[in-house]
Amino acid sequence: MSPFPSDGNFTNELARILYDTVAKETEVVRKRNTLAPEFHKFLIQGTETIYLIHLPMFHVANYRQQLIVSVEFDQRSREKYVTMKKSYPSDPMILVTQHKTMLKDVVENNSGFKAQIMTKEAGIILYDVNVVIRKTVVSRPLNSKYRLRDYPTDSMPFYLYGSGSEANIDHVITRAPNTQLSASRCRLEWQEEQDAGVWDKDLVVLLEDVREAPMQPFPANAEIGGRNGAIVSHDHAAAAAKRSVGTKQDGRARNGYANGGDPARENGGDEPGNPQAAAAAAAAAGAETRGGGAKGSGFFFRPGARFQVGVWEDGDRSDASSKHASSELGAFVGYGVLTLGESVYVDSEAMNFDPFKKVEKVSEWRYEFDRIGKELE
């Protein structure tokens, strides 16, 4: 091997390899961040009012948006959809745009478009659906500059919308990686009676007995026990008893506990909470979600699951940051118990998938090094 790097055109060869690598990566960055018309998929929720949840992806600009809209279908399509949804409530139904379109144009113009409805098992089950957008419930970009630094630590936030007879929720995406957690036809039992007009507000519901931070990132779909996005209900034989909704109002913090937010002081206790015990409980919840306890239908987010919740107004729904739906909330609305309906959708993979990620092959690098080495001999 020559001690002189200029021999055998070594320097020029390195420069060529560097140039080719930069050119390829630049093209990937351009494709990843260029907005263009594309097919879009939406999870369909509800039967009274129909809602569409855009299925986002962090690594592709065309899909980097958390979006929830209320829509109308043409009469024929609506009747068929409602019939199928009531017959198969646990099967996720996905609406796909029939033609490539810009998501921004559809939302800003409240325009209509043609689509088709499908399930992952049966394929397309309804063609030529005329969709008209009635209202944008949530529209927040998922670009890195709008994401938060940390996951929520003392609860798990969801957007709440619908009506008293049919509530729907969708997980607030605060940072990456993340998981699609959505449920429709839920039941919210308020601790104190609310006026029907409460559903006209921009609402956020916090699952107060769930800590999101120690659960993230969630495991793969196979480990969670999801099948095509659906989670089947099944209670643990040794499930812990849920605490009842408290009646105390004074001194309640945002996490729903009385006496300054200390769990150990709930029900009138005088001793401060044990930080080690709280940390252990959070770790146990995270371990169950990731490990064998999460397999099958033991996953915490499943049909029929009940949660102690607090409901707040969004701090500023017009602002792009999800902090207004997690840490900087608006006015407090009330406490209650939320029971998930039969239509529960969980996907921990799709939004985190990177179609441009290159799988490095060690053999190719070895071949390249061997080739360069032989040229320098």
PDB file of N, CA and C in Angstrom, residues 156-199:
ATOM      1  N   MET A 156     -52.494  11.759  29.539  1.00  0.00           N
ATOM      2  CA  MET A 156     -52.426  11.524  28.099  1.00  0.00           C
ATOM      3  C   MET A 156     -53.547  12.326  27.441  1.00  0.00           C
ATOM      4  N   PRO A 157     -53.204  13.309  26.586  1.00  0.00           N
ATOM      5  CA  PRO A 157     -54.220  14.195  26.011  1.00  0.00           C
ATOM      6  C   PRO A 157     -54.820  13.669  24.706  1.00  0.00           C
ATOM      7  N   PHE A 158     -56.118  13.944  24.530  1.00  0.00           N
ATOM      8  CA  PHE A 158     -56.844  13.584  23.315  1.00  0.00           C
ATOM      9  C   PHE A 158     -57.735  14.754  22.912  1.00  0.00           C
ATOM     10  N   TYR A 159     -57.913  14.923  21.612  1.00  0.00           N
ATOM     11  CA  TYR A 159     -58.931  15.849  21.133  1.00  0.00           C
ATOM     12  C   TYR A 159     -60.286  15.178  21.340  1.00  0.00           C
ATOM     13  N   LEU A 160     -61.260  15.958  21.810  1.00  0.00           N
ATOM     14  CA  LEU A 160     -62.600  15.447  22.107  1.00  0.00           C
ATOM     15  C   LEU A 160     -63.615  16.214  21.270  1.00  0.00           C
ATOM     16  N   TYR A 161     -64.492  15.482  20.564  1.00  0.00           N
ATOM     17  CA  TYR A 161     -65.460  16.121  19.676  1.00  0.00           C
ATOM     18  C   TYR A 161     -66.616  15.158  19.445  1.00  0.00           C
ATOM     19  N   GLY A 162     -67.721  15.692  18.949  1.00  0.00           N
ATOM     20  CA  GLY A 162     -68.896  14.858  18.708  1.00  0.00           C
ATOM     21  C   GLY A 162     -70.100  15.398  19.443  1.00  0.00           C
ATOM     22  N   SER A 163     -70.733  14.535  20.259  1.00  0.00           N
ATOM     23  CA  SER A 163     -71.935  14.932  20.996  1.00  0.00           C
ATOM     24  C   SER A 163     -72.033  14.107  22.267  1.00  0.00           C
ATOM     25  N   GLY A 164     -73.014  14.443  23.086  1.00  0.00           N
ATOM     26  CA  GLY A 164     -73.205  13.710  24.327  1.00  0.00           C
ATOM     27  C   GLY A 164     -73.570  12.257  24.103  1.00  0.00           C
ATOM     28  N   SER A 165     -74.218  11.957  22.996  1.00  0.00           N
ATOM     29  CA  SER A 165     -74.621  10.579  22.705  1.00  0.00           C
ATOM     30  C   SER A 165     -73.574   9.812  21.909  1.00  0.00           C
ATOM     31  N   GLU A 166     -72.609  10.520  21.314  1.00  0.00           N
ATOM     32  CA  GLU A 166     -71.576   9.860  20.515  1.00  0.00           C
ATOM     33  C   GLU A 166     -70.304  10.706  20.541  1.00  0.00           C
ATOM     34  N   ALA A 167     -69.479  10.457  21.543  1.00  0.00           N
ATOM     35  CA  ALA A 167     -68.224  11.197  21.684  1.00  0.00           C
ATOM     36  C   ALA A 167     -67.111  10.477  20.928  1.00  0.00           C
ATOM     37  N   ASN A 168     -66.180  11.256  20.383  1.00  0.00           N
ATOM     38  CA  ASN A 168     -65.043  10.710  19.648  1.00  0.00           C
ATOM     39  C   ASN A 168     -63.759  11.333  20.177  1.00  0.00           C
ATOM     40  N   ILE A 169     -62.666  10.569  20.138  1.00  0.00           N
ATOM     41  CA  ILE A 169     -61.383  11.097  20.596  1.00  0.00           C
ATOM     42  C   ILE A 169     -60.271  10.687  19.638  1.00  0.00           C
ATOM     43  N   ASP A 170     -59.231  11.524  19.589  1.00  0.00           N
ATOM     44  CA  ASP A 170     -58.032  11.232  18.801  1.00  0.00           C
ATOM     45  C   ASP A 170     -56.828  11.764  19.566  1.00  0.00           C
ATOM     46  N   HIS A 171     -55.801  10.942  19.689  1.00  0.00           N
ATOM     47  CA  HIS A 171     -54.626  11.272  20.493  1.00  0.00           C
ATOM     48  C   HIS A 171     -53.931  12.532  19.985  1.00  0.00           C
ATOM     49  N   VAL A 172     -53.588  13.435  20.899  1.00  0.00           N
ATOM     50  CA  VAL A 172     -52.842  14.642  20.549  1.00  0.00           C
ATOM     51  C   VAL A 172     -51.387  14.247  20.279  1.00  0.00           C
ATOM     52  N   ILE A 173     -50.916  14.501  19.071  1.00  0.00           N
ATOM     53  CA  ILE A 173     -49.547  14.140  18.695  1.00  0.00           C
ATOM     54  C   ILE A 173     -48.635  15.304  19.061  1.00  0.00           C
ATOM     55  N   THR A 174     -47.815  15.103  20.079  1.00  0.00           N
ATOM     56  CA  THR A 174     -46.964  16.181  20.576  1.00  0.00           C
ATOM     57  C   THR A 174     -45.540  16.118  20.041  1.00  0.00           C
ATOM     58  N   ARG A 175     -45.035  14.914  19.785  1.00  0.00           N
ATOM     59  CA  ARG A 175     -43.670  14.765  19.286  1.00  0.00           C
ATOM     60  C   ARG A 175     -43.513  13.399  18.615  1.00  0.00           C
ATOM     61  N   ALA A 176     -42.344  13.178  18.022  1.00  0.00           N
ATOM     62  CA  ALA A 176     -42.077  11.912  17.334  1.00  0.00           C
ATOM     63  C   ALA A 176     -41.015  11.129  18.107  1.00  0.00           C
ATOM     64  N   PRO A 177     -41.108   9.763  18.051  1.00  0.00           N
ATOM     65  CA  PRO A 177     -42.148   8.958  17.409  1.00  0.00           C
ATOM     66  C   PRO A 177     -43.436   8.983  18.219  1.00  0.00           C
ATOM     67  N   ASN A 178     -44.524   8.501  17.600  1.00  0.00           N
ATOM     68  CA  ASN A 178     -45.801   8.518  18.290  1.00  0.00           C
ATOM     69  C   ASN A 178     -46.702   7.409  17.756  1.00  0.00           C
ATOM     70  N   THR A 179     -47.935   7.385  18.246  1.00  0.00           N
ATOM     71  CA  THR A 179     -48.859   6.298  17.912  1.00  0.00           C
ATOM     72  C   THR A 179     -50.251   6.853  17.654  1.00  0.00           C
ATOM     73  N   GLN A 180     -50.924   6.286  16.655  1.00  0.00           N
ATOM     74  CA  GLN A 180     -52.303   6.652  16.364  1.00  0.00           C
ATOM     75  C   GLN A 180     -53.210   5.930  17.351  1.00  0.00           C
ATOM     76  N   LEU A 181     -53.881   6.690  18.210  1.00  0.00           N
ATOM     77  CA  LEU A 181     -54.833   6.147  19.178  1.00  0.00           C
ATOM     78  C   LEU A 181     -56.144   6.903  18.991  1.00  0.00           C
ATOM     79  N   SER A 182     -57.142   6.224  18.459  1.00  0.00           N
ATOM     80  CA  SER A 182     -58.416   6.882  18.167  1.00  0.00           C
ATOM     81  C   SER A 182     -59.564   5.978  18.592  1.00  0.00           C
ATOM     82  N   ALA A 183     -60.646   6.590  19.043  1.00  0.00           N
ATOM     83  CA  ALA A 183     -61.826   5.815  19.437  1.00  0.00           C
ATOM     84  C   ALA A 183     -63.076   6.630  19.149  1.00  0.00           C
ATOM     85  N   SER A 184     -64.091   5.965  18.636  1.00  0.00           N
ATOM     86  CA  SER A 184     -65.351   6.644  18.338  1.00  0.00           C
ATOM     87  C   SER A 184     -66.505   5.981  19.072  1.00  0.00           C
ATOM     88  N   ARG A 185     -67.629   6.687  19.093  1.00  0.00           N
ATOM     89  CA  ARG A 185     -68.844   6.213  19.752  1.00  0.00           C
ATOM     90  C   ARG A 185     -68.566   5.900  21.222  1.00  0.00           C
ATOM     91  N   CYS A 186     -67.815   6.814  21.858  1.00  0.00           N
ATOM     92  CA  CYS A 186     -67.489   6.670  23.279  1.00  0.00           C
ATOM     93  C   CYS A 186     -68.605   7.271  24.134  1.00  0.00           C
ATOM     94  N   ARG A 187     -68.550   6.998  25.434  1.00  0.00           N
ATOM     95  CA  ARG A 187     -69.529   7.557  26.370  1.00  0.00           C
ATOM     96  C   ARG A 187     -68.792   8.343  27.445  1.00  0.00           C
ATOM     97  N   LEU A 188     -69.165   9.594  27.610  1.00  0.00           N
ATOM     98  CA  LEU A 188     -68.561  10.448  28.626  1.00  0.00           C
ATOM     99  C   LEU A 188     -69.603  10.759  29.694  1.00  0.00           C
ATOM    100  N   GLU A 189     -69.344  10.281  30.911  1.00  0.00           N
ATOM    101  CA  GLU A 189     -70.234  10.535  32.046  1.00  0.00           C
ATOM    102  C   GLU A 189     -69.643  11.685  32.858  1.00  0.00           C
ATOM    103  N   TRP A 190     -70.288  12.836  32.770  1.00  0.00           N
ATOM    104  CA  TRP A 190     -69.791  14.021  33.462  1.00  0.00           C
ATOM    105  C   TRP A 190     -70.031  13.904  34.964  1.00  0.00           C
ATOM    106  N   GLN A 191     -69.098  14.402  35.735  1.00  0.00           N
ATOM    107  CA  GLN A 191     -69.283  14.443  37.182  1.00  0.00           C
ATOM    108  C   GLN A 191     -70.383  15.433  37.541  1.00  0.00           C
ATOM    109  N   GLU A 192     -70.405  16.549  36.835  1.00  0.00           N
ATOM    110  CA  GLU A 192     -71.466  17.536  36.999  1.00  0.00           C
ATOM    111  C   GLU A 192     -72.108  17.778  35.640  1.00  0.00           C
ATOM    112  N   GLU A 193     -73.402  17.910  35.611  1.00  0.00           N
ATOM    113  CA  GLU A 193     -74.131  18.044  34.350  1.00  0.00           C
ATOM    114  C   GLU A 193     -73.630  19.239  33.543  1.00  0.00           C
ATOM    115  N   GLN A 194     -73.486  19.018  32.240  1.00  0.00           N
ATOM    116  CA  GLN A 194     -73.000  20.055  31.338  1.00  0.00           C
ATOM    117  C   GLN A 194     -74.093  20.453  30.351  1.00  0.00           C
ATOM    118  N   ASP A 195     -74.052  21.702  29.948  1.00  0.00           N
ATOM    119  CA  ASP A 195     -74.970  22.179  28.922  1.00  0.00           C
ATOM    120  C   ASP A 195     -74.608  21.544  27.584  1.00  0.00           C
ATOM    121  N   ALA A 196     -75.594  21.303  26.726  1.00  0.00           N
ATOM    122  CA  ALA A 196     -75.341  20.673  25.423  1.00  0.00           C
ATOM    123  C   ALA A 196     -74.385  21.504  24.574  1.00  0.00           C
ATOM    124  N   GLY A 197     -74.320  22.803  24.837  1.00  0.00           N
ATOM    125  CA  GLY A 197     -73.444  23.677  24.069  1.00  0.00           C
ATOM    126  C   GLY A 197     -71.969  23.437  24.304  1.00  0.00           C
ATOM    127  N   VAL A 198     -71.641  22.611  25.307  1.00  0.00           N
ATOM    128  CA  VAL A 198     -70.234  22.340  25.590  1.00  0.00           C
ATOM    129  C   VAL A 198     -69.555  21.676  24.397  1.00  0.00           C
ATOM    130  N   TRP A 199     -70.335  20.945  23.579  1.00  0.00           N
ATOM    131  CA  TRP A 199     -69.756  20.226  22.441  1.00  0.00           C
ATOM    132  C   TRP A 199     -69.433  21.148  21.271  1.00  0.00           C
TER     133      TRP A 199
END
